[in-house]
């Protein structure tokens, strides 16, 4: 009998997308071929502590997470500097890590650094690549360097915010603009701004989530199109999908993403002109390679009324919830959910093997010699 591959599935996390991640993990777990994989579960709590496989299964089975955490934490030795990750060492012979921790600690390069220290393969991009793609400011700088069209913006920080009134930004970006925390996901902390009063309140809220906030120009009457990317050095792109938000919503909010999606319509695959589809595909693949991404990404675009595409956001650990477009777009492109999981794991091993070929040799210095 062939030995099953041991996959450690990590989910939850210390971010506003904690519950989204739990939904994603359930779907991935259900889609995995249990004849092929042995799956251990590791829930990262809202405080950043990784529960054991046993306790993570309790939450997975429906127990109240807060109650499970409350029963566990009194027994944790907080003097142990590795206490937050100690449970990962209680499961033997993990072959590959599969993180679905969206946002902070999971999508920003942090958990990838841990996997690197553990010298194990993991699904998704590397440390630097994840961090760059998670930071909207750095992403835009890379897109501009590689000529990928995106919206104009001004970077606001606590140090320079006093230099930018609403009127000054409106003169540069237009009367309607959007404020976005640079390091945040799922539309959390994003605000449409149309006047000075809204600007003041929205900026204060955005700074709750990050010390870097983007003030972005608004695209007139945009259509939101999304595309899924799969692969390492030679990535492939899915067909395009569209999100139709309720008429009264200016953008795809957290509420209509995850709380009440009953009014949101998905058009998969969406019918657009061949010219637009080819241009978005080319832009997405260029961005993916420019950022050095591996494994997967969902890339979001805004398309103006005159069919000008602007790359909006790159998601290196996209959602796998019931309404998430990443797996849906691949299903529409001929790759089933289960096959998608298989491919992502294969890509993780391929990237791990590629990195193992790199040398980290050193030359012994011997006895130090100092000048007289």
Coordinates of C-alpha atoms in Angstrom, one line a residue:
X1 CA 0.0 0.0 0.0
X2 CA 1.4 3.4 -1.0
X3 CA 2.1 5.7 2.0
X4 CA -0.2 8.7 2.1
X5 CA 1.3 12.1 1.8
X6 CA 1.0 14.0 5.1
X7 CA -0.4 17.5 4.6
X8 CA -0.5 20.1 7.4
X9 CA -3.4 22.4 6.7
X10 CA -3.1 25.8 8.6
X11 CA -6.0 28.2 8.9
X12 CA -7.5 30.9 11.0
X13 CA -5.0 33.6 11.9
X14 CA -4.5 36.9 13.6
X15 CA -6.4 39.0 11.0
X16 CA -9.8 40.4 10.0
X17 CA -10.1 37.4 7.7
X18 CA -9.9 34.8 10.4
X19 CA -13.4 33.4 9.8
X20 CA -13.0 33.5 6.1
X21 CA -9.9 31.4 6.4
X22 CA -11.9 28.8 8.5
X23 CA -14.4 28.5 5.7
X24 CA -11.6 28.2 3.1
X25 CA -10.0 25.4 5.1
X26 CA -13.2 23.4 5.3
X27 CA -13.6 23.5 1.6
X28 CA -10.0 22.5 0.9
X29 CA -10.2 19.7 3.4
X30 CA -13.4 18.4 1.9
X31 CA -11.9 18.5 -1.6
X32 CA -8.7 16.7 -0.8
X33 CA -8.5 13.0 -1.9
X34 CA -8.3 11.2 1.5
X35 CA -7.0 8.1 -0.3
X36 CA -4.0 10.1 -1.2
X37 CA -3.5 12.5 1.7
X38 CA -3.3 12.3 5.5
X39 CA -4.4 15.7 6.7
X40 CA -3.5 17.3 10.0
X41 CA -5.2 20.5 11.1
X42 CA -3.7 23.5 12.8
X43 CA -5.9 26.4 13.7
X44 CA -4.1 29.7 14.4
X45 CA -6.1 31.6 17.0
X46 CA -7.0 35.2 16.7
X47 CA -4.1 35.9 19.1
X48 CA -1.6 34.0 16.9
X49 CA -1.3 30.8 18.9
X50 CA -1.4 27.5 16.9
X51 CA -3.7 24.9 18.4
X52 CA -2.9 21.2 18.3
X53 CA -4.3 18.9 15.7
X54 CA -6.7 17.5 18.2
X55 CA -8.0 20.9 19.4
X56 CA -8.1 22.2 15.8
X57 CA -10.3 19.2 14.9
X58 CA -12.7 20.1 17.7
X59 CA -13.2 23.6 16.2
X60 CA -13.5 22.0 12.7
X61 CA -16.2 19.7 14.0
X62 CA -18.3 22.7 15.2
X63 CA -17.2 23.4 18.8
X64 CA -17.1 27.1 19.7
X65 CA -13.6 28.3 19.0
X66 CA -13.5 30.8 21.9
X67 CA -14.5 28.0 24.3
X68 CA -11.8 25.6 22.9
X69 CA -9.1 28.3 23.1
X70 CA -10.2 29.2 26.7
X71 CA -9.8 25.6 27.7
X72 CA -6.3 25.3 26.1
X73 CA -4.5 28.6 27.0
X74 CA -4.2 28.1 30.8
X75 CA -2.0 25.1 30.1
X76 CA 0.4 26.9 27.8
X77 CA 3.9 27.7 29.1
X78 CA 4.1 31.4 28.0
X79 CA 7.7 31.5 29.1
X80 CA 8.5 29.2 26.2
X81 CA 9.5 31.5 23.3
X82 CA 8.3 28.9 20.8
X83 CA 5.0 28.3 22.6
X84 CA 2.9 29.8 19.7
X85 CA 4.2 27.2 17.2
X86 CA 5.1 24.3 19.5
X87 CA 2.1 22.2 18.4
X88 CA 3.5 21.9 14.9
X89 CA 6.2 19.7 16.4
X90 CA 3.8 17.2 17.9
X91 CA 2.8 15.8 14.6
X92 CA 5.5 13.7 13.0
X93 CA 6.6 13.4 9.3
X94 CA 4.8 16.3 7.8
X95 CA 5.5 16.3 4.0
X96 CA 4.1 19.7 3.0
X97 CA 2.4 22.7 4.6
X98 CA -0.8 24.1 3.1
X99 CA -1.5 27.6 4.6
X100 CA -4.8 29.1 4.1
X101 CA -4.3 31.9 6.6
X102 CA -5.5 34.9 4.8
X103 CA -4.1 38.3 5.6
X104 CA -1.8 39.2 8.5
X105 CA 0.8 36.5 9.5
X106 CA -0.3 34.2 6.7
X107 CA -0.2 36.1 3.5
X108 CA 2.5 38.6 4.4
X109 CA 5.5 36.3 4.4
X110 CA 5.5 35.5 8.1
X111 CA 4.3 31.9 8.0
X112 CA 6.4 31.3 4.9
X113 CA 9.5 32.3 7.0
X114 CA 8.6 29.6 9.5
X115 CA 8.2 27.0 6.8
X116 CA 11.6 28.0 5.5
X117 CA 13.2 27.5 8.9
X118 CA 11.5 24.1 9.2
X119 CA 13.0 23.2 5.8
X120 CA 9.7 21.9 4.5
X121 CA 7.8 22.5 1.2
X122 CA 4.7 24.8 1.4
X123 CA 1.9 25.7 -1.0
X124 CA 2.1 29.3 -2.4
X125 CA 4.7 32.0 -2.7
X126 CA 7.9 32.7 -0.9
X127 CA 8.7 35.1 1.9
X128 CA 9.6 38.2 0.0
X129 CA 7.2 37.6 -2.8
X130 CA 4.3 37.2 -0.4
X131 CA 5.3 40.3 1.5
X132 CA 5.5 42.4 -1.7
X133 CA 2.2 41.2 -3.0
X134 CA 0.5 41.8 0.3
X135 CA 1.7 45.4 0.5
X136 CA -0.4 47.4 -2.0
X137 CA 2.1 50.2 -2.2
X138 CA 5.0 47.9 -3.0
X139 CA 2.8 46.0 -5.5
X140 CA 2.0 49.2 -7.3
X141 CA 5.7 50.2 -7.4
X142 CA 6.5 46.8 -9.0
X143 CA 3.6 47.1 -11.5
X144 CA 4.7 50.6 -12.5
X145 CA 8.3 49.3 -13.0
X146 CA 7.0 46.6 -15.4
X147 CA 4.5 48.8 -17.2
X148 CA 1.3 47.1 -15.8
X149 CA -1.5 49.7 -15.7
X150 CA -3.0 50.4 -12.3
X151 CA -4.8 53.3 -10.6
X152 CA -2.9 56.5 -9.7
X153 CA -2.4 56.9 -5.9
X154 CA -0.8 58.9 -3.2
X155 CA 0.8 57.1 -0.2
X156 CA -0.3 58.5 3.2
X157 CA 1.5 57.9 6.5
X158 CA 1.3 59.4 9.9
X159 CA 4.3 61.5 9.0
X160 CA 2.9 63.0 5.8
X161 CA -0.9 62.9 6.2
X162 CA -1.0 66.5 7.5
X163 CA 0.4 67.6 4.2
X164 CA -2.5 66.2 2.3
X165 CA -6.0 67.7 2.6
X166 CA -8.9 66.3 0.8
X167 CA -8.8 69.3 -1.6
X168 CA -5.2 68.6 -2.5
X169 CA -5.8 64.9 -3.1
X170 CA -8.9 65.7 -5.1
X171 CA -7.0 68.0 -7.3
X172 CA -4.5 65.2 -8.1
X173 CA -6.7 62.1 -8.1
X174 CA -10.3 63.4 -8.7
X175 CA -13.2 64.4 -6.5
X176 CA -14.1 60.8 -5.7
X177 CA -11.3 58.7 -4.3
X178 CA -10.7 55.6 -2.3
X179 CA -8.7 55.1 0.9
X180 CA -7.1 51.7 1.5
X181 CA -4.8 50.3 4.1
X182 CA -1.7 49.1 2.3
X183 CA -1.5 45.8 4.2
X184 CA -5.1 44.5 4.6
X185 CA -7.5 42.3 2.8
X186 CA -11.2 41.5 2.1
X187 CA -12.0 45.2 1.7
X188 CA -11.6 45.9 5.4
X189 CA -10.7 49.5 6.1
X190 CA -11.5 50.6 2.6
X191 CA -13.6 53.8 2.2
X192 CA -15.1 55.8 -0.7
X193 CA -14.4 59.5 -0.1
X194 CA -16.3 62.4 -1.7
X195 CA -15.7 65.3 0.6
X196 CA -13.4 66.6 3.4
X197 CA -15.6 65.3 6.2
X198 CA -15.6 61.8 4.8
X199 CA -11.9 62.0 4.2
X200 CA -11.0 62.8 7.8
X201 CA -13.2 60.0 9.3
X202 CA -12.1 57.5 6.7
X203 CA -8.4 58.2 7.1
X204 CA -8.6 57.7 10.8
X205 CA -10.3 54.4 10.3
X206 CA -7.9 53.2 7.7
X207 CA -4.9 54.0 10.0
X208 CA -6.5 51.6 12.5
X209 CA -5.4 48.8 10.2
X210 CA -2.0 50.0 8.8
X211 CA 0.4 52.9 9.0
X212 CA 0.5 53.1 5.2
X213 CA -2.7 54.1 3.5
X214 CA -3.3 54.5 -0.2
X215 CA -5.4 57.3 -1.6
X216 CA -6.5 56.0 -5.0
X217 CA -8.2 57.6 -8.0
X218 CA -11.7 56.2 -8.7
X219 CA -12.4 54.6 -12.1
X220 CA -15.7 55.7 -13.6
X221 CA -18.3 53.1 -13.7
X222 CA -15.9 50.2 -13.3
X223 CA -16.6 46.5 -13.9
X224 CA -14.7 44.2 -11.6
X225 CA -13.1 41.3 -13.4
X226 CA -11.0 38.6 -11.8
X227 CA -8.5 36.0 -13.1
X228 CA -6.8 33.0 -11.5
X229 CA -3.2 32.2 -12.0
X230 CA -1.6 28.7 -11.4
X231 CA 2.0 27.7 -11.6
X232 CA 5.6 28.6 -10.8
X233 CA 8.1 29.7 -13.5
X234 CA 5.6 29.0 -16.3
X235 CA 2.2 30.0 -14.9
X236 CA -1.1 29.6 -16.7
X237 CA -4.2 31.8 -16.5
X238 CA -7.9 30.8 -16.1
X239 CA -10.8 32.3 -17.9
X240 CA -12.2 35.6 -16.6
X241 CA -14.9 36.1 -14.1
X242 CA -17.0 39.1 -13.2
X243 CA -18.5 40.2 -9.9
X244 CA -21.8 42.2 -10.1
X245 CA -22.3 44.0 -6.8
X246 CA -25.6 45.7 -5.8
X247 CA -26.2 49.0 -7.5
X248 CA -26.0 51.0 -4.3
X249 CA -22.5 49.6 -3.5
X250 CA -19.5 51.3 -5.0
X251 CA -17.2 48.4 -4.5
X252 CA -17.1 44.8 -3.3
X253 CA -17.4 45.2 0.4
X254 CA -16.6 42.7 3.2
X255 CA -20.3 42.4 3.9
X256 CA -21.3 41.4 0.4
X257 CA -18.2 39.2 0.1
X258 CA -18.8 37.1 3.2
X259 CA -21.8 38.2 5.4
X260 CA -24.6 38.5 2.9
X261 CA -23.7 37.6 -0.7
X262 CA -27.3 37.1 -1.8
X263 CA -27.4 40.3 -3.9
X264 CA -24.0 39.7 -5.5
X265 CA -24.0 38.1 -8.9
X266 CA -21.1 36.1 -10.4
X267 CA -20.6 35.7 -14.1
X268 CA -18.3 32.8 -14.7
X269 CA -16.8 32.8 -17.3
X270 CA -17.7 36.3 -18.3
X271 CA -18.1 37.2 -21.9
X272 CA -15.8 40.1 -22.9
X273 CA -14.1 41.0 -26.1
X274 CA -11.2 38.9 -27.1
X275 CA -9.0 42.0 -27.0
X276 CA -9.9 42.8 -23.4
X277 CA -9.5 39.2 -22.3
X278 CA -6.1 38.9 -23.9
X279 CA -4.9 42.2 -22.4
X280 CA -6.0 41.3 -18.9
X281 CA -4.4 37.8 -19.2
X282 CA -1.2 39.3 -20.4
X283 CA -1.2 42.0 -17.6
X284 CA -1.9 39.3 -14.9
X285 CA 0.8 37.0 -16.1
X286 CA 3.3 39.9 -16.3
X287 CA 2.4 41.0 -12.7
X288 CA 2.7 37.4 -11.4
X289 CA 6.2 37.0 -12.9
X290 CA 7.3 40.5 -11.9
X291 CA 6.4 39.8 -8.2
X292 CA 8.1 36.3 -8.5
X293 CA 4.9 34.5 -7.3
X294 CA 4.6 30.8 -7.0
X295 CA 1.8 28.3 -6.7
X296 CA -1.3 30.5 -7.1
X297 CA -2.8 34.0 -7.1
X298 CA -6.1 35.6 -7.8
X299 CA -5.7 39.0 -9.5
X300 CA -8.4 41.6 -9.5
X301 CA -9.0 44.2 -12.2
X302 CA -11.1 47.2 -12.6
X303 CA -12.3 47.9 -16.2
X304 CA -13.5 51.4 -17.1
X305 CA -16.5 52.1 -19.4
X306 CA -14.1 52.5 -22.3
X307 CA -12.7 49.0 -21.6
X308 CA -9.4 50.2 -20.1
X309 CA -8.2 47.6 -17.5
X310 CA -6.5 48.6 -14.3
X311 CA -4.9 46.0 -12.1
X312 CA -6.4 46.4 -8.7
X313 CA -5.0 43.8 -6.3
X314 CA -3.0 40.6 -6.1
X315 CA -4.0 37.9 -3.7
X316 CA -1.4 35.2 -3.1
X317 CA -3.6 33.1 -0.8
X318 CA -7.0 33.6 -2.3
X319 CA -10.2 32.5 -0.7
X320 CA -11.6 29.0 -1.1
X321 CA -15.0 29.7 0.4
X322 CA -18.2 28.6 -1.4
X323 CA -18.3 31.9 -3.3
X324 CA -14.6 32.5 -3.8
X325 CA -13.7 33.0 -7.5
X326 CA -10.2 31.3 -7.5
X327 CA -11.5 27.7 -7.5
X328 CA -14.6 28.6 -9.4
X329 CA -12.6 30.1 -12.3
X330 CA -10.4 27.0 -12.5
X331 CA -13.5 24.8 -12.5
X332 CA -14.9 26.8 -15.4
X333 CA -11.5 26.4 -17.1
X334 CA -11.5 22.6 -16.8
X335 CA -9.6 22.0 -13.6
X336 CA -11.7 20.5 -10.8
X337 CA -11.4 21.5 -7.1
X338 CA -9.7 18.2 -6.3
X339 CA -7.3 18.4 -9.2
X340 CA -6.5 22.0 -8.3
X341 CA -5.5 20.9 -4.8
X342 CA -3.2 18.2 -6.3
X343 CA -1.6 20.7 -8.6
X344 CA -0.9 23.2 -5.9
X345 CA 0.8 20.5 -3.7
X346 CA 2.9 19.3 -6.7
X347 CA 4.0 23.0 -7.3
X348 CA 5.0 23.3 -3.7
X349 CA 7.4 20.3 -4.0
X350 CA 8.7 21.6 -7.4
X351 CA 9.6 24.9 -5.9
X352 CA 11.1 23.3 -2.8
X353 CA 13.3 21.1 -5.0
X354 CA 14.3 24.1 -7.1
X355 CA 15.4 26.0 -4.0
X356 CA 17.3 23.0 -2.6
X357 CA 19.7 23.3 -5.6
X358 CA 20.9 26.6 -4.4
X359 CA 24.3 26.6 -2.6
X360 CA 24.9 28.3 0.7
X361 CA 28.6 27.4 1.0
X362 CA 30.9 29.2 3.4
X363 CA 34.7 29.4 3.7
X364 CA 36.2 28.9 7.2
X365 CA 37.9 32.1 8.3
X366 CA 40.6 30.5 10.4
X367 CA 42.5 32.6 12.8
X368 CA 41.8 36.3 12.5
X369 CA 44.7 38.4 11.4
X370 CA 44.8 42.1 12.4
X371 CA 47.0 44.8 10.9
X372 CA 49.7 46.1 13.2

